[in-house]
Structure formats: structure tokens, C-alpha cells
Short mmCIF file of C-alpha atoms in Angstrom, two decimals:
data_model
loop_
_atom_site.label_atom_id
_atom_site.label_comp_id
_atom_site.label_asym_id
_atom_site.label_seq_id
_atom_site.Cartn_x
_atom_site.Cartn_y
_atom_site.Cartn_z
CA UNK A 682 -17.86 78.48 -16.31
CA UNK A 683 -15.02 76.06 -17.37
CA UNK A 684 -12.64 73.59 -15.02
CA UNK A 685 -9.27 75.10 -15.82
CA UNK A 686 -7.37 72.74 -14.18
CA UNK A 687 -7.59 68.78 -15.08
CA UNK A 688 -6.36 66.35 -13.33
CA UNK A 689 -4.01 63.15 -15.18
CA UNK A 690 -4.93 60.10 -14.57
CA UNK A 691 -2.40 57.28 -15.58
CA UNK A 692 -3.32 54.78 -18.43
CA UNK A 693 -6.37 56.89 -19.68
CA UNK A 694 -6.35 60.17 -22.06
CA UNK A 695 -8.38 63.02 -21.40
CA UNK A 696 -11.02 63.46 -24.02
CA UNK A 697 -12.90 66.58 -22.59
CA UNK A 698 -15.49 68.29 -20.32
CA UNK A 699 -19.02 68.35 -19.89
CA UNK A 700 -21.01 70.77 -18.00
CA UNK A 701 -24.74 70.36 -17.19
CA UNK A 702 -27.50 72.96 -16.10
CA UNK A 703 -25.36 75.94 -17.87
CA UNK A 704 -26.67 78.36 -20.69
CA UNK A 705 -25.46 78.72 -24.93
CA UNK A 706 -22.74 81.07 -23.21
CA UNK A 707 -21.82 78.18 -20.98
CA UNK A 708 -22.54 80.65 -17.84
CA UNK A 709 -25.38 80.62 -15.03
CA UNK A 710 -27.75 83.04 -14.00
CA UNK A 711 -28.57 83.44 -10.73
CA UNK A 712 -31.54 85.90 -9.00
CA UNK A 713 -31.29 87.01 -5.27
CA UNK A 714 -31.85 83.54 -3.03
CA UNK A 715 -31.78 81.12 -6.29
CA UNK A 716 -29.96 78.14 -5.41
CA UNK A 717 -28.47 75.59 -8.86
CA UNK A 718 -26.39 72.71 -9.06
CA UNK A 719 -23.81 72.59 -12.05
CA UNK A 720 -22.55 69.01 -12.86
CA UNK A 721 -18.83 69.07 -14.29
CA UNK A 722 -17.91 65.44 -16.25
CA UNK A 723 -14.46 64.92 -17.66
CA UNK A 724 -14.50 62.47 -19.61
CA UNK A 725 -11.38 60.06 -20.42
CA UNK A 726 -10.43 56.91 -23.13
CA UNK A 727 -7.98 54.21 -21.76
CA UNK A 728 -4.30 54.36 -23.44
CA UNK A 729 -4.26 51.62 -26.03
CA UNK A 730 -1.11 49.90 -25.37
CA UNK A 731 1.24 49.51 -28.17
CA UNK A 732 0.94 46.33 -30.01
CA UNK A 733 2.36 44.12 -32.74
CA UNK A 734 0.20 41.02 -34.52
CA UNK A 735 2.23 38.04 -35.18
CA UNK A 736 0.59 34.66 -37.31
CA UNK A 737 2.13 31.37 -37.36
CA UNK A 738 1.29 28.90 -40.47
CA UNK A 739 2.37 25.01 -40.19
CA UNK A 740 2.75 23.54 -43.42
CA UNK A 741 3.88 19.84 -43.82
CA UNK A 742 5.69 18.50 -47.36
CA UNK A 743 6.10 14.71 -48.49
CA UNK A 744 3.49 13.10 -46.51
CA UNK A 745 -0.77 13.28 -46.10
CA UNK A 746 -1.05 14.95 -42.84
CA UNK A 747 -2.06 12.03 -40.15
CA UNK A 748 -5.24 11.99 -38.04
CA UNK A 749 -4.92 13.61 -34.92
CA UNK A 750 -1.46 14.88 -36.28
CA UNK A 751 -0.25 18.48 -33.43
CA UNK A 752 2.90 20.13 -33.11
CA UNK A 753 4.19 22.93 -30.55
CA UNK A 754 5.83 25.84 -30.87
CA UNK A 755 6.88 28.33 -28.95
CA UNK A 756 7.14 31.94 -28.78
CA UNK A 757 9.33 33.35 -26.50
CA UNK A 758 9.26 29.78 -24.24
CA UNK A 759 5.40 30.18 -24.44
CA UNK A 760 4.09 27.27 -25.77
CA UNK A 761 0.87 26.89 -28.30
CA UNK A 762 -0.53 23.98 -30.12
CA UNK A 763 -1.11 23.69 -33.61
CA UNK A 764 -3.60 21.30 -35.18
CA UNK A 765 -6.42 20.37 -36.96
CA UNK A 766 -8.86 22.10 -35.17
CA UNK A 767 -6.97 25.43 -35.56
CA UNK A 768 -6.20 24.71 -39.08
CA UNK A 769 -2.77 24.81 -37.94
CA UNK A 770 -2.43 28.31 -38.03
CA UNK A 771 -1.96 30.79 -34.65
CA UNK A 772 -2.74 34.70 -35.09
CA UNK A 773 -1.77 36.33 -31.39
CA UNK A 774 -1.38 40.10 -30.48
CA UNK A 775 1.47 40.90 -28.89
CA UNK A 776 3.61 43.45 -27.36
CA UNK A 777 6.06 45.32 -29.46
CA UNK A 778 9.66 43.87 -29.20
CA UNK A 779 11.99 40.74 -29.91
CA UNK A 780 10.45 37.43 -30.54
CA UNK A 781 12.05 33.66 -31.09
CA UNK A 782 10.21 31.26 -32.53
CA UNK A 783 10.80 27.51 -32.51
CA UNK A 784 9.30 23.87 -32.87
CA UNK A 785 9.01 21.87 -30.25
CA UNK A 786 10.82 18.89 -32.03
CA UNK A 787 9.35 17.35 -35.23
CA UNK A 788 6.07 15.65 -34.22
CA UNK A 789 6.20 11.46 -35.50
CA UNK A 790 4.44 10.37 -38.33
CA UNK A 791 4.33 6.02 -38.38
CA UNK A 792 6.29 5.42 -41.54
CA UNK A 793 7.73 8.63 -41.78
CA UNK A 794 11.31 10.58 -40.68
CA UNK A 795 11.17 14.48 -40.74
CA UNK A 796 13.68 15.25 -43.13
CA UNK A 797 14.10 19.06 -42.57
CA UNK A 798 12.42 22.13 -40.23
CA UNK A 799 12.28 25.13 -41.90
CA UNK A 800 10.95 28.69 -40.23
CA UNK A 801 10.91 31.39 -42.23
CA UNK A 802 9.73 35.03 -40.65
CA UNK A 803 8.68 37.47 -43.00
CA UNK A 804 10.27 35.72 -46.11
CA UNK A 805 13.14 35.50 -44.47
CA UNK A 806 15.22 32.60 -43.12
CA UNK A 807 15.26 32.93 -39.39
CA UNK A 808 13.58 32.50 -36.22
CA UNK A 809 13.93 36.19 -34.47
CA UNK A 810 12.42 38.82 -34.92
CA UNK A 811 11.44 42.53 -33.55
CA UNK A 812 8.09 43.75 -33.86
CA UNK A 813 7.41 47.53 -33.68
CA UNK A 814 4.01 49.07 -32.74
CA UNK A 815 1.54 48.00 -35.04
CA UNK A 816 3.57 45.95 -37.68
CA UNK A 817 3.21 42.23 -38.15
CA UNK A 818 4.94 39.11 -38.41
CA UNK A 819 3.94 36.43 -40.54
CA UNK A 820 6.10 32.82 -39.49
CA UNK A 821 6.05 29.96 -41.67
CA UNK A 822 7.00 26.37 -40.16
CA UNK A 823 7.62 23.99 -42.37
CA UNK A 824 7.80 19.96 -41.48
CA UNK A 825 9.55 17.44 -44.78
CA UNK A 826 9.16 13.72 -44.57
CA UNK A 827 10.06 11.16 -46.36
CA UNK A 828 9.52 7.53 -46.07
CA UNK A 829 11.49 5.70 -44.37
CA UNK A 830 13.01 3.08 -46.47
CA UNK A 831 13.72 -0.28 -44.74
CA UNK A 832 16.43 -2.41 -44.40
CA UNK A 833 16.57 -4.91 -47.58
CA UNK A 834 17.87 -8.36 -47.08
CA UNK A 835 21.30 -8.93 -47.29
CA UNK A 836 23.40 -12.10 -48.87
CA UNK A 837 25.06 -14.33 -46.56
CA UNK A 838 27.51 -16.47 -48.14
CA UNK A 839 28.60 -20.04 -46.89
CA UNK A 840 31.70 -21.54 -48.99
CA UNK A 841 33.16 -25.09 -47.07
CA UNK A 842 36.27 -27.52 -48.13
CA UNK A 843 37.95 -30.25 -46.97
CA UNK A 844 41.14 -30.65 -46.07
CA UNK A 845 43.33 -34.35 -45.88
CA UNK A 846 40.09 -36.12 -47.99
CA UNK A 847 40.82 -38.06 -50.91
CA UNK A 848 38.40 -36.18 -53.74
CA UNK A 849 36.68 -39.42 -54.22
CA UNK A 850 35.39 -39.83 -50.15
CA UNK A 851 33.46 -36.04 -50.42
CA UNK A 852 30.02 -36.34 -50.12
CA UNK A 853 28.02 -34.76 -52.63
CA UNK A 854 26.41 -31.99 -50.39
CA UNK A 855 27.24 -30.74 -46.92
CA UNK A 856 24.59 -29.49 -44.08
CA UNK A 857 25.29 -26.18 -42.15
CA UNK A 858 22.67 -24.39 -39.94
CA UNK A 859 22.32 -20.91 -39.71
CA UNK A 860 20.68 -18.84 -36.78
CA UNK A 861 19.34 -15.53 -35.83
CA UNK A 862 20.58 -14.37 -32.75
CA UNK A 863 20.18 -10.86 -31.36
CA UNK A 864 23.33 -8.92 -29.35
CA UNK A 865 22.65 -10.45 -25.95
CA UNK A 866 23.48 -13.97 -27.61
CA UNK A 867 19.58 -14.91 -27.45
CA UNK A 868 18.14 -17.27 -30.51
CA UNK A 869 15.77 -15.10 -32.27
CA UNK A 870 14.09 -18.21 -34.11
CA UNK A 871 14.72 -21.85 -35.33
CA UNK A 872 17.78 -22.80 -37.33
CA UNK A 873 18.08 -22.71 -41.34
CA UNK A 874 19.24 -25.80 -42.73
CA UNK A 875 21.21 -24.70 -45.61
CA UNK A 876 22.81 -27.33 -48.21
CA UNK A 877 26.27 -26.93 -49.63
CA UNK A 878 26.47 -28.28 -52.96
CA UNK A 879 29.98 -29.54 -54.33
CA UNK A 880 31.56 -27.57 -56.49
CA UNK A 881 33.87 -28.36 -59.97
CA UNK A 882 36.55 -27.62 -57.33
CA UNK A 883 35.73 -30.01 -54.77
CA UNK A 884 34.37 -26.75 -52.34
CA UNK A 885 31.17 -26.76 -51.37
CA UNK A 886 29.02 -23.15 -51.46
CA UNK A 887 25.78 -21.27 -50.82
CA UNK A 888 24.27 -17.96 -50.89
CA UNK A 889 21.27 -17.20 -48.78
CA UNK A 890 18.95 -13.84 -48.72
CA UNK A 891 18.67 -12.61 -44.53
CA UNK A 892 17.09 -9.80 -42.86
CA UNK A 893 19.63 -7.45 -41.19
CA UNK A 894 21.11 -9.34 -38.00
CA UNK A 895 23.55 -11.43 -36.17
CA UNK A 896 23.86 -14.86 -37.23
CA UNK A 897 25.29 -18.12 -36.03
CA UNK A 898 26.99 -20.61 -38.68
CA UNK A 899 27.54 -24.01 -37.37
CA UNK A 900 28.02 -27.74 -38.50
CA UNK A 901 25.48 -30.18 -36.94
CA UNK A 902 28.40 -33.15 -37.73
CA UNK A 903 31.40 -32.76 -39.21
CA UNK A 904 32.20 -36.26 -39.21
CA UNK A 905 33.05 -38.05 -42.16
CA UNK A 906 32.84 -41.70 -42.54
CA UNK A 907 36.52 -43.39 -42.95
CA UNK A 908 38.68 -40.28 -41.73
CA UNK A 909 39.13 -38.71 -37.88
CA UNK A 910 37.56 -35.40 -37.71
CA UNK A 911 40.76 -32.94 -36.12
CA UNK A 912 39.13 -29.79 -35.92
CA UNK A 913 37.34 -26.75 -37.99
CA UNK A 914 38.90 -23.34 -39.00
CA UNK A 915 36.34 -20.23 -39.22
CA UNK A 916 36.26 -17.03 -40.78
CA UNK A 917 34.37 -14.59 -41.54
CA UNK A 918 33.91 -11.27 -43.64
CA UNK A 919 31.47 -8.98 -43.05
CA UNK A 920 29.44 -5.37 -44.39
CA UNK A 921 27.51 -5.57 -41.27
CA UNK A 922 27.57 -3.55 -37.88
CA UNK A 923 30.37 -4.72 -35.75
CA UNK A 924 28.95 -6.96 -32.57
CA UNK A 925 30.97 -7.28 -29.69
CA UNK A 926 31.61 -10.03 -28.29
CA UNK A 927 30.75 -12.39 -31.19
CA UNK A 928 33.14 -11.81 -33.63
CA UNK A 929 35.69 -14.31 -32.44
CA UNK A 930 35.79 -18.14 -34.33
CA UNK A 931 34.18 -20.84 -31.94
CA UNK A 932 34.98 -24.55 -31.52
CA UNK A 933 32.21 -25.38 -34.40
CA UNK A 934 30.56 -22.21 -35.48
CA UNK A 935 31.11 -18.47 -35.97
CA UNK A 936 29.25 -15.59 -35.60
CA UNK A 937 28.47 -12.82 -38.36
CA UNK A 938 26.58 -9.68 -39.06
CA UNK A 939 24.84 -8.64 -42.36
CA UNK A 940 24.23 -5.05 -43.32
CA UNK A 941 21.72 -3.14 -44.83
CA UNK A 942 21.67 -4.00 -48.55
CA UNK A 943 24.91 -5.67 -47.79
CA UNK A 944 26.96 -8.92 -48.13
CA UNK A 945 28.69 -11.45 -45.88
CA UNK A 946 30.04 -14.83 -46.20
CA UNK A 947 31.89 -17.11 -43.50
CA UNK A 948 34.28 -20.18 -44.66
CA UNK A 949 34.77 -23.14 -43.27
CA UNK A 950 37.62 -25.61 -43.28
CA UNK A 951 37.30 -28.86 -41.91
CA UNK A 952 40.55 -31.05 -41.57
CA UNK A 953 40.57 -34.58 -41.16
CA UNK A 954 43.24 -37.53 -41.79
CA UNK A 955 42.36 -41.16 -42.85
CA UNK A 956 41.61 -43.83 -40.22
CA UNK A 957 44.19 -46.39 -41.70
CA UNK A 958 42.10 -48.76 -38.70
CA UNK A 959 39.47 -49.79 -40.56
CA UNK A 960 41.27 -50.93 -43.72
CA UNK A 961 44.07 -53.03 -41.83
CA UNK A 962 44.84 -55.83 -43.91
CA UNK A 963 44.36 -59.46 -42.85
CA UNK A 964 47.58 -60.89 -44.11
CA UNK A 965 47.75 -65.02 -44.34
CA UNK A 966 50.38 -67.15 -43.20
CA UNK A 967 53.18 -67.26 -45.40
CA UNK A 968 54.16 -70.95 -46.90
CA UNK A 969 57.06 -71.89 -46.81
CA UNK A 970 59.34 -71.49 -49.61
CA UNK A 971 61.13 -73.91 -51.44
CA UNK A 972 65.09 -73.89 -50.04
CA UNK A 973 67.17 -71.17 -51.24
CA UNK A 974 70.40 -70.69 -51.22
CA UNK A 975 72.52 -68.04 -49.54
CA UNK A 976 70.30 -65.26 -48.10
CA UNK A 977 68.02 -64.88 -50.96
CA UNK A 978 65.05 -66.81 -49.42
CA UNK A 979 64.48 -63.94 -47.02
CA UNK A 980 64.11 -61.50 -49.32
CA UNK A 981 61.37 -63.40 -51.44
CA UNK A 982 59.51 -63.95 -48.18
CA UNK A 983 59.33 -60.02 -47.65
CA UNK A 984 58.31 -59.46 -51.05
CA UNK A 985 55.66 -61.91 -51.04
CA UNK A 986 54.35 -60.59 -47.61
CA UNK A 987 54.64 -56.97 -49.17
CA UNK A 988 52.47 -58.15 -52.46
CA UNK A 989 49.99 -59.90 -50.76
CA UNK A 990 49.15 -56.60 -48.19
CA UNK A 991 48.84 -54.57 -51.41
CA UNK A 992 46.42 -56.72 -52.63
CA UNK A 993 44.16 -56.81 -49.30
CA UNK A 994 44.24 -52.69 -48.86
CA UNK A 995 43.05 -52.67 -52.34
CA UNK A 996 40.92 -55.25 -51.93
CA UNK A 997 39.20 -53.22 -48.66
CA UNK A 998 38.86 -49.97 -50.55
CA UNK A 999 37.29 -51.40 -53.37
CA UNK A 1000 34.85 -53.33 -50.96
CA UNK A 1001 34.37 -49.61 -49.12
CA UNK A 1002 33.21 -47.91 -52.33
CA UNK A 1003 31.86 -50.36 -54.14
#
């Protein structure tokens, strides 16, 4: 006895036949009014679907891999986690055919800028691939750092001079304040005093170290004892970002910018012209002269009147800086 006909069944292999009750010839033997039951089994194994393996390593360079330091990537759009726990390493099965492979961005590490993503697939430099039936692919993701390297103060130079002062009314040093201010015109912290000492050349001049920022340069007085105070010309040079909106010269103060590792310097010019008031000479009456003749007398009188003036504005200035 044999089943000569098997039926297919879809997904599943046939693996064979089995007969029970039947003899070593596979046959039956039956006697007048016997009665037997024969029990055919086929027997089948499921298809085993055709598959690829594919492993994903995560290697970071130029840093100590961070507590509770993940990343994603994604095959195909699926996403997976890679971490610690995992030993940052993902081994799936999967389906024979084309896969993509990417990082999710480059995952933050406090101190730290990712310098470069590499993905390698099989030794290669990609991030496609096609799997056949039963062949692997072996990805490599690799994360560089480097430390990020902060801004280093800059130099702000201050250089001031005078302009309509005799040499010997400058005052030995000269007071500007300077202020951090951030890009919505908002003080950032107290002012810096900063002292101008004279110069050989009658200018006055400092150089400061400042963080990278927006400053404010101003006088607290420009006034000068003996002269009228007629205004103050800024300027300002700069390696700094440009900030707009306070780059223009105001009535007593200017704004600059330093840059990273970089210079800037502002000068000021301060005109003034001398108050003649306060040294206005008190000139006595004249006495009279003896008599002259012709026109002569007249002349003597001016003299004396223009003598005797000379004197007193001396006199004053001597009193002034004595």
C-alpha cells in the first residue's frame, strides 16, 4: 500500500509518508470477515525563509565614552538603540535585499563636538548595501570628538588725546569705563574703570584682556578744568563679529566687539578750547602822563595799558599752576 498522490501545502516541504498496521512488504493481509485500520501520516518541515544576518558595531574615537552615553540608527527607517547595555553592538536577521544604514545625528557629549561620522559596510565606505540569502553584513559606525576649545580673551585697546590743550594743562592719567553688554543693548555686569596713562606723546593708552563680547567705551567726564569741553570723536576697529545696531559713534561712548583670540581698540578725541573767562585781567587805572606833545601821548598810554595786561595774564597763569 502507498499514497500515490500528495497533496502541496504552501510554506511547508514534504518530507515523507508513514504507514501504520502494515507488514515488512508494506501490504495487509486480510482473512474472510477481518476488519483493520491502516493509518497514513505525511509528514512535512516548514520552508525556511531566505535570510541574510547583518551586525552593527559603534565605536567612538577622541573621547572616554560618557555614562549613560546611546545613539540610534536606523536600518531601512527602522530605528534601534545602541548602548551600554548592548555593548553597542546590534546582530539582526533579516530578509535578503537592499539595506541603508544611518545615524540618527551624532549623540552630545558635554565638552565635546563630533568631528566626523564614518559607516563603513563590509570594509567598504558606504551606507547601502544588498544582502543575498545567507551572506552577512558587518557595519561599522564610527563617532570622532574633539574638545571643544573655548573662546580665549581678546585685547581691547583704548588710545585717547586731546585736542586745543596746551601740553602743560593734561592731566597725568585719564578715566574711561568699559562695559559688557549683550546684542539686545542689556548691561551684562558693572563697568571697568580703566586708567589711561600719558604717553611721551601727550596720548593717553591702555590695553585690557576681555572675554568675547560687545562692549561699551565711555568717558564718565570729559571736562577739563580751564578749557570748554566741545565735543568727543569715536572710532573704532574691530576683529570681532559685526553687531547691528551698535556700531555707530554715540554722543560720549562707542560700541565694539572683540573676537575670538582677537584684537580691538576704539580712540577717542576730545576737543576743547581755552576759557579766556577765568584769566581776564584786572587792569588799573591808568595815571596820567606827563604832557606830551603832538599826538605822541596817546600812543604811550596804549602801550602802557598793553604792558600792564601782559603782566596780569601772566601773572593769573602762573597763580593757576603754581
Amino acid at each position: 500500500m502507498r499514497e500515490t498522490d500528495m497533496s502541496n501545502i504552501d510554506g511547508y516541504d514534504f518530507v515523507k509518508t508513514e504507514y501504520s498496521n502494515l507488514d515488512a512488504n508494506n501490504g495487509i493481509t486480510l482473512a474472510e470477515g477481518d476488519e483493520e485500520t491502516v493509518t497514513v501520516t505525511n509528514i512535512y518541515s516548514k520552508k525556511q525563509e531566505p535570510k541574510a544576518n547583518l551586525t552593527i558595531k559603534k565605536t567612538v574615537e577622541g573621547v572616554d565614552i560618557p555614562e549613560g552615553y546611546e545613539v540610534t540608527v536606523a536600518v531601512n527607517g527602522t530605528e534601534h538603540k545602541l548602548d551600554k547595555a548592548n555593548g553597542f553592538r546590534l546582530d539582526i536577521e533579516v530578509a535578503p535585499g537592499k539595506y541603508t544604514i544611518e545615524e540618527k545625528g551624532c549623540t552630545e557629549i558635554n565638552g565635546y563636538y563630533c568631528e566626523a561620522t564614518t559607516i563603513t559596510i563590509n570594509g567598504q565606505t558606504t551606507q547601502e548595501i544588498e544582502l543575498a540569502d545567507m551572506t552577512e553584513g558587518k557595519v561599522q559606525i564610527t563617532n570622532k570628538y574633539a574638545e571643544e576649545q573655548k573662546p580665549q580673551n581678546g585685547k581691547l585697546t583704548i588710545t585717547k588725546s586731546f585736542r586745543g590743550v596746551y601740553a602743560y594743562d593734561l592731566p597725568r592719567s585719564f578715566t574711561v569705563y568699559v562695559r559688557p553688554m549683550n546684542e539686545d543693548g542689556m548691561t551684562l555686569g558693572s563697568a571697568m574703570a580703566v586708567v589711561l596713562n600719558r604717553n611721551s606723546d601727550n596720548t593717553y593708552s591702555a590695553t585690557i584682556e576681555v572675554g568675547y563680547n560687545v562692549y561699551e567705551v565711555t568717558e564718565q567726564n570729559p571736562n577739563l578744568s580751564g578749557y570748554v569741553f566741545t565735543g568727543a570723536n569715536y572710532s573704532a576697529v574691530s576683529t570681532g563679529r559685526a553687531v547691528a545696531g551698535y556700531d555707530l559713534p554715540r554722543t560720549n561712548g562707542i560700541y565694539v566687539s572683540t573676537g575670538e583670540n582677537g584684537t580691538a581698540s576704539v580712540a577717542v578725541t576730545n576737543s576743547y578750547y581755552y576759557d579766556y573767562h577765568d584769566y581776564v585781567p584786572v587792569i588799573p587805572p591808568a595815571k596820567p602822563l606827563p604832557p606830551q606833545t603832538g599826538d605822541s601821548g596817546t600812543a604811550y598810554t596804549g602801550i602802557a595799558l598793553c604792558v600792564m595786561a601782559a603782566a596780569a595774564f601772566v601773572a593769573a597763569r602762573s597763580r593757576k599752576h603754581s
